[in-house]
Amino acid sequence: MTRARKSSVALLALFLTLPARAELTDSDKPINIESDKATLDDAKKIATFSGNVVLTQGTFVLRSDKLTVKQNTEGFRSGVATGSPATFRQKREGMNEWVEGEGARLEFDGKTDTLHVIERARVKRGADEVRGNHISYNSRSEFIEIKGGRENAADSSQRAKVVIQPKEKNNGKNGALPLKPSSGVSKPDG
């Protein structure tokens, strides 16, 4: 592996926690769903919501044109939201920071705690951002994978993109370190 490749892999490894842990208390909150139309099939454990769908649970908010939610026999939920785009936003645990994303299709698997953001996918945390055709995030392992539209695509709009902003230094002022005079440097004559 080349040095540049190793550096980019190390940098990406630091960024893999992009969505990070959501507010832990969100899962204890009720799920509220509003839409223009809803169909509930209790026998099949499938609910479909369409038209200006807004799902909220604690700090989590999902907006889409259509949302289908299923529950398996073990009680795990999965869902598919579609829109132009479908969007989500959620506060990170213990931080005053939000994770937000969008795509033509959002798929969530409650059994594996995996979120897929598909087609014109974008996920942002603060000023850091990933874009691609398909973003997968597993909240248990905190593993993220970003895929472009095609392997080795020459068109830059089809490639996976990661933007990581520099972290602020400890002094809290625009990242600049305070300048201190050095005892080993003499003043210029003048």
mmCIF file of C-alpha atoms in Angstrom:
data_model
loop_
_atom_site.group_PDB
_atom_site.id
_atom_site.type_symbol
_atom_site.label_atom_id
_atom_site.label_comp_id
_atom_site.label_asym_id
_atom_site.label_seq_id
_atom_site.Cartn_x
_atom_site.Cartn_y
_atom_site.Cartn_z
ATOM 1 C CA MET A 1 0.000 0.000 0.000
ATOM 2 C CA THR A 2 1.442 3.390 -0.947
ATOM 3 C CA ARG A 3 2.097 6.032 1.695
ATOM 4 C CA ALA A 4 -0.603 8.307 0.224
ATOM 5 C CA ARG A 5 -3.091 5.413 0.279
ATOM 6 C CA LYS A 6 -2.173 4.596 3.910
ATOM 7 C CA SER A 7 -2.662 8.254 4.877
ATOM 8 C CA SER A 8 -6.048 8.443 3.193
ATOM 9 C CA VAL A 9 -7.122 5.159 4.813
ATOM 10 C CA ALA A 10 -6.068 6.468 8.252
ATOM 11 C CA LEU A 11 -7.902 9.749 7.615
ATOM 12 C CA LEU A 12 -11.019 7.899 6.496
ATOM 13 C CA ALA A 13 -10.817 5.653 9.577
ATOM 14 C CA LEU A 14 -11.040 8.771 11.751
ATOM 15 C CA PHE A 15 -14.070 9.890 9.773
ATOM 16 C CA LEU A 16 -15.899 6.572 9.963
ATOM 17 C CA THR A 17 -17.736 7.733 13.060
ATOM 18 C CA LEU A 18 -19.527 10.410 10.975
ATOM 19 C CA PRO A 19 -23.090 9.710 12.057
ATOM 20 C CA ALA A 20 -21.785 8.446 15.417
ATOM 21 C CA ARG A 21 -24.102 7.658 18.284
ATOM 22 C CA ALA A 22 -27.542 9.192 18.226
ATOM 23 C CA GLU A 23 -29.274 10.438 21.354
ATOM 24 C CA LEU A 24 -29.700 7.292 23.454
ATOM 25 C CA THR A 25 -33.017 8.463 24.858
ATOM 26 C CA ASP A 26 -34.534 8.782 21.354
ATOM 27 C CA SER A 27 -35.331 5.050 21.245
ATOM 28 C CA ASP A 28 -37.352 5.416 24.466
ATOM 29 C CA LYS A 29 -39.550 8.132 22.966
ATOM 30 C CA PRO A 30 -42.808 7.508 21.075
ATOM 31 C CA ILE A 31 -42.776 7.465 17.277
ATOM 32 C CA ASN A 32 -45.080 10.093 15.762
ATOM 33 C CA ILE A 33 -45.944 9.946 12.058
ATOM 34 C CA GLU A 34 -47.970 12.499 10.118
ATOM 35 C CA SER A 35 -48.926 12.127 6.453
ATOM 36 C CA ASP A 36 -51.644 12.925 3.953
ATOM 37 C CA LYS A 37 -52.636 9.238 3.786
ATOM 38 C CA ALA A 38 -51.905 6.135 5.879
ATOM 39 C CA THR A 39 -52.706 2.448 5.427
ATOM 40 C CA LEU A 40 -52.092 -0.002 8.264
ATOM 41 C CA ASP A 41 -52.173 -3.765 7.739
ATOM 42 C CA ASP A 42 -51.898 -5.172 11.257
ATOM 43 C CA ALA A 43 -52.096 -8.801 10.075
ATOM 44 C CA LYS A 44 -49.043 -8.366 7.815
ATOM 45 C CA LYS A 45 -47.349 -5.839 10.163
ATOM 46 C CA ILE A 46 -46.926 -3.289 7.345
ATOM 47 C CA ALA A 47 -47.758 0.413 7.475
ATOM 48 C CA THR A 48 -47.539 2.764 4.495
ATOM 49 C CA PHE A 49 -47.631 6.542 4.773
ATOM 50 C CA SER A 50 -47.741 8.864 1.768
ATOM 51 C CA GLY A 51 -47.826 12.583 1.074
ATOM 52 C CA ASN A 52 -45.730 14.991 3.151
ATOM 53 C CA VAL A 53 -44.609 12.294 5.593
ATOM 54 C CA VAL A 54 -42.972 13.508 8.816
ATOM 55 C CA LEU A 55 -41.747 10.926 11.325
ATOM 56 C CA THR A 56 -40.356 12.110 14.667
ATOM 57 C CA GLN A 57 -38.901 10.171 17.573
ATOM 58 C CA GLY A 58 -37.107 12.279 20.155
ATOM 59 C CA THR A 59 -34.522 14.345 18.266
ATOM 60 C CA PHE A 60 -34.842 12.200 15.125
ATOM 61 C CA VAL A 61 -36.891 13.701 12.258
ATOM 62 C CA LEU A 62 -37.479 12.016 8.885
ATOM 63 C CA ARG A 63 -39.268 13.715 5.986
ATOM 64 C CA SER A 64 -40.291 11.918 2.809
ATOM 65 C CA ASP A 65 -42.930 11.570 0.125
ATOM 66 C CA LYS A 66 -43.612 7.936 1.077
ATOM 67 C CA LEU A 67 -42.649 5.726 4.025
ATOM 68 C CA THR A 68 -43.233 1.986 4.378
ATOM 69 C CA VAL A 69 -42.522 0.371 7.754
ATOM 70 C CA LYS A 70 -42.520 -3.382 8.414
ATOM 71 C CA GLN A 71 -42.142 -5.356 11.624
ATOM 72 C CA ASN A 72 -40.816 -8.923 11.552
ATOM 73 C CA THR A 73 -41.874 -11.755 13.866
ATOM 74 C CA GLU A 74 -39.013 -10.925 16.260
ATOM 75 C CA GLY A 75 -40.309 -7.345 16.635
ATOM 76 C CA PHE A 76 -37.557 -5.641 14.613
ATOM 77 C CA ARG A 77 -38.664 -2.784 12.367
ATOM 78 C CA SER A 78 -37.374 -1.917 8.930
ATOM 79 C CA GLY A 79 -38.394 0.921 6.710
ATOM 80 C CA VAL A 80 -38.037 2.498 3.313
ATOM 81 C CA ALA A 81 -38.535 6.227 2.764
ATOM 82 C CA THR A 82 -38.524 7.784 -0.688
ATOM 83 C CA GLY A 83 -38.626 11.400 -1.734
ATOM 84 C CA SER A 84 -37.184 14.195 -3.781
ATOM 85 C CA PRO A 85 -35.183 13.924 -1.558
ATOM 86 C CA ALA A 86 -36.050 11.967 1.588
ATOM 87 C CA THR A 87 -34.240 13.619 4.526
ATOM 88 C CA PHE A 88 -33.319 12.884 8.121
ATOM 89 C CA ARG A 89 -31.833 14.806 11.040
ATOM 90 C CA GLN A 90 -30.788 13.646 14.516
ATOM 91 C CA LYS A 91 -28.847 15.027 17.469
ATOM 92 C CA ARG A 92 -25.655 13.216 18.475
ATOM 93 C CA GLU A 93 -25.432 11.733 21.957
ATOM 94 C CA GLY A 94 -23.949 14.106 24.519
ATOM 95 C CA MET A 95 -23.058 16.799 21.982
ATOM 96 C CA ASN A 96 -24.590 19.946 20.611
ATOM 97 C CA GLU A 97 -24.149 18.558 17.102
ATOM 98 C CA TRP A 98 -26.543 17.233 14.496
ATOM 99 C CA VAL A 99 -26.261 14.575 11.805
ATOM 100 C CA GLU A 100 -28.369 15.141 8.728
ATOM 101 C CA GLY A 101 -28.656 13.410 5.411
ATOM 102 C CA GLU A 102 -30.655 13.029 2.264
ATOM 103 C CA GLY A 103 -31.123 10.737 -0.692
ATOM 104 C CA ALA A 104 -33.784 9.596 -3.118
ATOM 105 C CA ARG A 105 -34.209 6.507 -0.913
ATOM 106 C CA LEU A 106 -33.487 5.840 2.769
ATOM 107 C CA GLU A 107 -33.566 2.232 4.011
ATOM 108 C CA PHE A 108 -33.271 1.270 7.669
ATOM 109 C CA ASP A 109 -32.895 -2.237 9.093
ATOM 110 C CA GLY A 110 -33.638 -2.261 12.823
ATOM 111 C CA LYS A 111 -32.265 -5.785 13.286
ATOM 112 C CA THR A 112 -28.794 -4.828 12.050
ATOM 113 C CA ASP A 113 -29.025 -1.094 12.919
ATOM 114 C CA THR A 114 -27.988 -0.253 9.369
ATOM 115 C CA LEU A 115 -29.042 2.824 7.405
ATOM 116 C CA HIS A 116 -28.649 2.992 3.617
ATOM 117 C CA VAL A 117 -28.860 6.393 1.894
ATOM 118 C CA ILE A 118 -29.282 5.725 -1.820
ATOM 119 C CA GLU A 119 -29.036 7.854 -4.974
ATOM 120 C CA ARG A 120 -27.670 11.393 -4.661
ATOM 121 C CA ALA A 121 -26.766 10.425 -1.105
ATOM 122 C CA ARG A 122 -25.370 12.977 1.325
ATOM 123 C CA VAL A 123 -24.679 12.710 5.060
ATOM 124 C CA LYS A 124 -23.333 15.652 7.041
ATOM 125 C CA ARG A 125 -22.068 16.071 10.620
ATOM 126 C CA GLY A 126 -21.219 19.658 11.445
ATOM 127 C CA ALA A 127 -19.086 20.852 8.533
ATOM 128 C CA ASP A 128 -17.889 17.312 7.676
ATOM 129 C CA GLU A 129 -19.723 15.663 4.803
ATOM 130 C CA VAL A 130 -19.797 12.498 2.691
ATOM 131 C CA ARG A 131 -21.476 12.167 -0.696
ATOM 132 C CA GLY A 132 -21.947 9.288 -3.086
ATOM 133 C CA ASN A 133 -24.502 7.189 -4.841
ATOM 134 C CA HIS A 134 -24.899 4.839 -1.852
ATOM 135 C CA ILE A 135 -23.885 5.471 1.756
ATOM 136 C CA SER A 136 -24.237 2.609 4.255
ATOM 137 C CA TYR A 137 -23.859 3.184 7.986
ATOM 138 C CA ASN A 138 -23.973 0.575 10.737
ATOM 139 C CA SER A 139 -24.555 2.304 14.077
ATOM 140 C CA ARG A 140 -23.457 -0.743 16.119
ATOM 141 C CA SER A 141 -20.021 -1.032 14.556
ATOM 142 C CA GLU A 142 -19.914 2.672 13.566
ATOM 143 C CA PHE A 143 -18.791 1.596 10.087
ATOM 144 C CA ILE A 144 -19.588 3.700 7.045
ATOM 145 C CA GLU A 145 -19.128 2.802 3.383
ATOM 146 C CA ILE A 146 -19.485 5.299 0.540
ATOM 147 C CA LYS A 147 -19.906 4.114 -3.058
ATOM 148 C CA GLY A 148 -19.821 6.234 -6.186
ATOM 149 C CA GLY A 149 -22.116 5.616 -9.129
ATOM 150 C CA ARG A 150 -19.611 3.470 -10.992
ATOM 151 C CA GLU A 151 -16.236 1.983 -10.182
ATOM 152 C CA ASN A 152 -13.393 4.170 -11.531
ATOM 153 C CA ALA A 153 -15.825 6.761 -12.850
ATOM 154 C CA ALA A 154 -14.157 9.571 -14.759
ATOM 155 C CA ASP A 155 -17.154 11.811 -14.070
ATOM 156 C CA SER A 156 -16.459 13.404 -10.675
ATOM 157 C CA SER A 157 -20.193 13.637 -9.903
ATOM 158 C CA GLN A 158 -20.265 9.816 -9.839
ATOM 159 C CA ARG A 159 -17.421 9.423 -7.336
ATOM 160 C CA ALA A 160 -17.542 9.024 -3.560
ATOM 161 C CA LYS A 161 -16.566 12.298 -1.858
ATOM 162 C CA VAL A 162 -15.451 12.955 1.712
ATOM 163 C CA VAL A 163 -14.869 16.441 3.164
ATOM 164 C CA ILE A 164 -13.275 16.615 6.619
ATOM 165 C CA GLN A 165 -12.804 20.044 8.132
ATOM 166 C CA PRO A 166 -9.728 20.760 10.263
ATOM 167 C CA LYS A 167 -10.414 20.468 13.957
ATOM 168 C CA GLU A 168 -10.261 23.606 16.072
ATOM 169 C CA LYS A 169 -7.200 23.986 18.303
ATOM 170 C CA ASN A 170 -7.587 24.142 22.098
ATOM 171 C CA ASN A 171 -7.573 27.948 22.420
ATOM 172 C CA GLY A 172 -11.038 28.180 20.878
ATOM 173 C CA LYS A 173 -10.260 31.135 18.565
ATOM 174 C CA ASN A 174 -10.399 30.237 14.886
ATOM 175 C CA GLY A 175 -7.938 27.396 15.356
ATOM 176 C CA ALA A 176 -4.888 29.665 15.628
ATOM 177 C CA LEU A 177 -2.363 29.029 18.350
ATOM 178 C CA PRO A 178 -1.318 32.047 20.404
ATOM 179 C CA LEU A 179 2.086 33.378 19.501
ATOM 180 C CA LYS A 180 4.651 33.387 22.313
ATOM 181 C CA PRO A 181 7.954 35.216 22.183
ATOM 182 C CA SER A 182 10.921 32.930 22.024
ATOM 183 C CA SER A 183 13.720 33.518 24.517
ATOM 184 C CA GLY A 184 16.301 32.377 21.971
ATOM 185 C CA VAL A 185 15.458 35.032 19.351
ATOM 186 C CA SER A 186 16.901 38.507 19.597
ATOM 187 C CA LYS A 187 15.058 41.666 18.529
ATOM 188 C CA PRO A 188 16.028 43.081 15.176
ATOM 189 C CA ASP A 189 18.285 46.138 15.307
ATOM 190 C CA GLY A 190 16.501 49.237 14.450
#
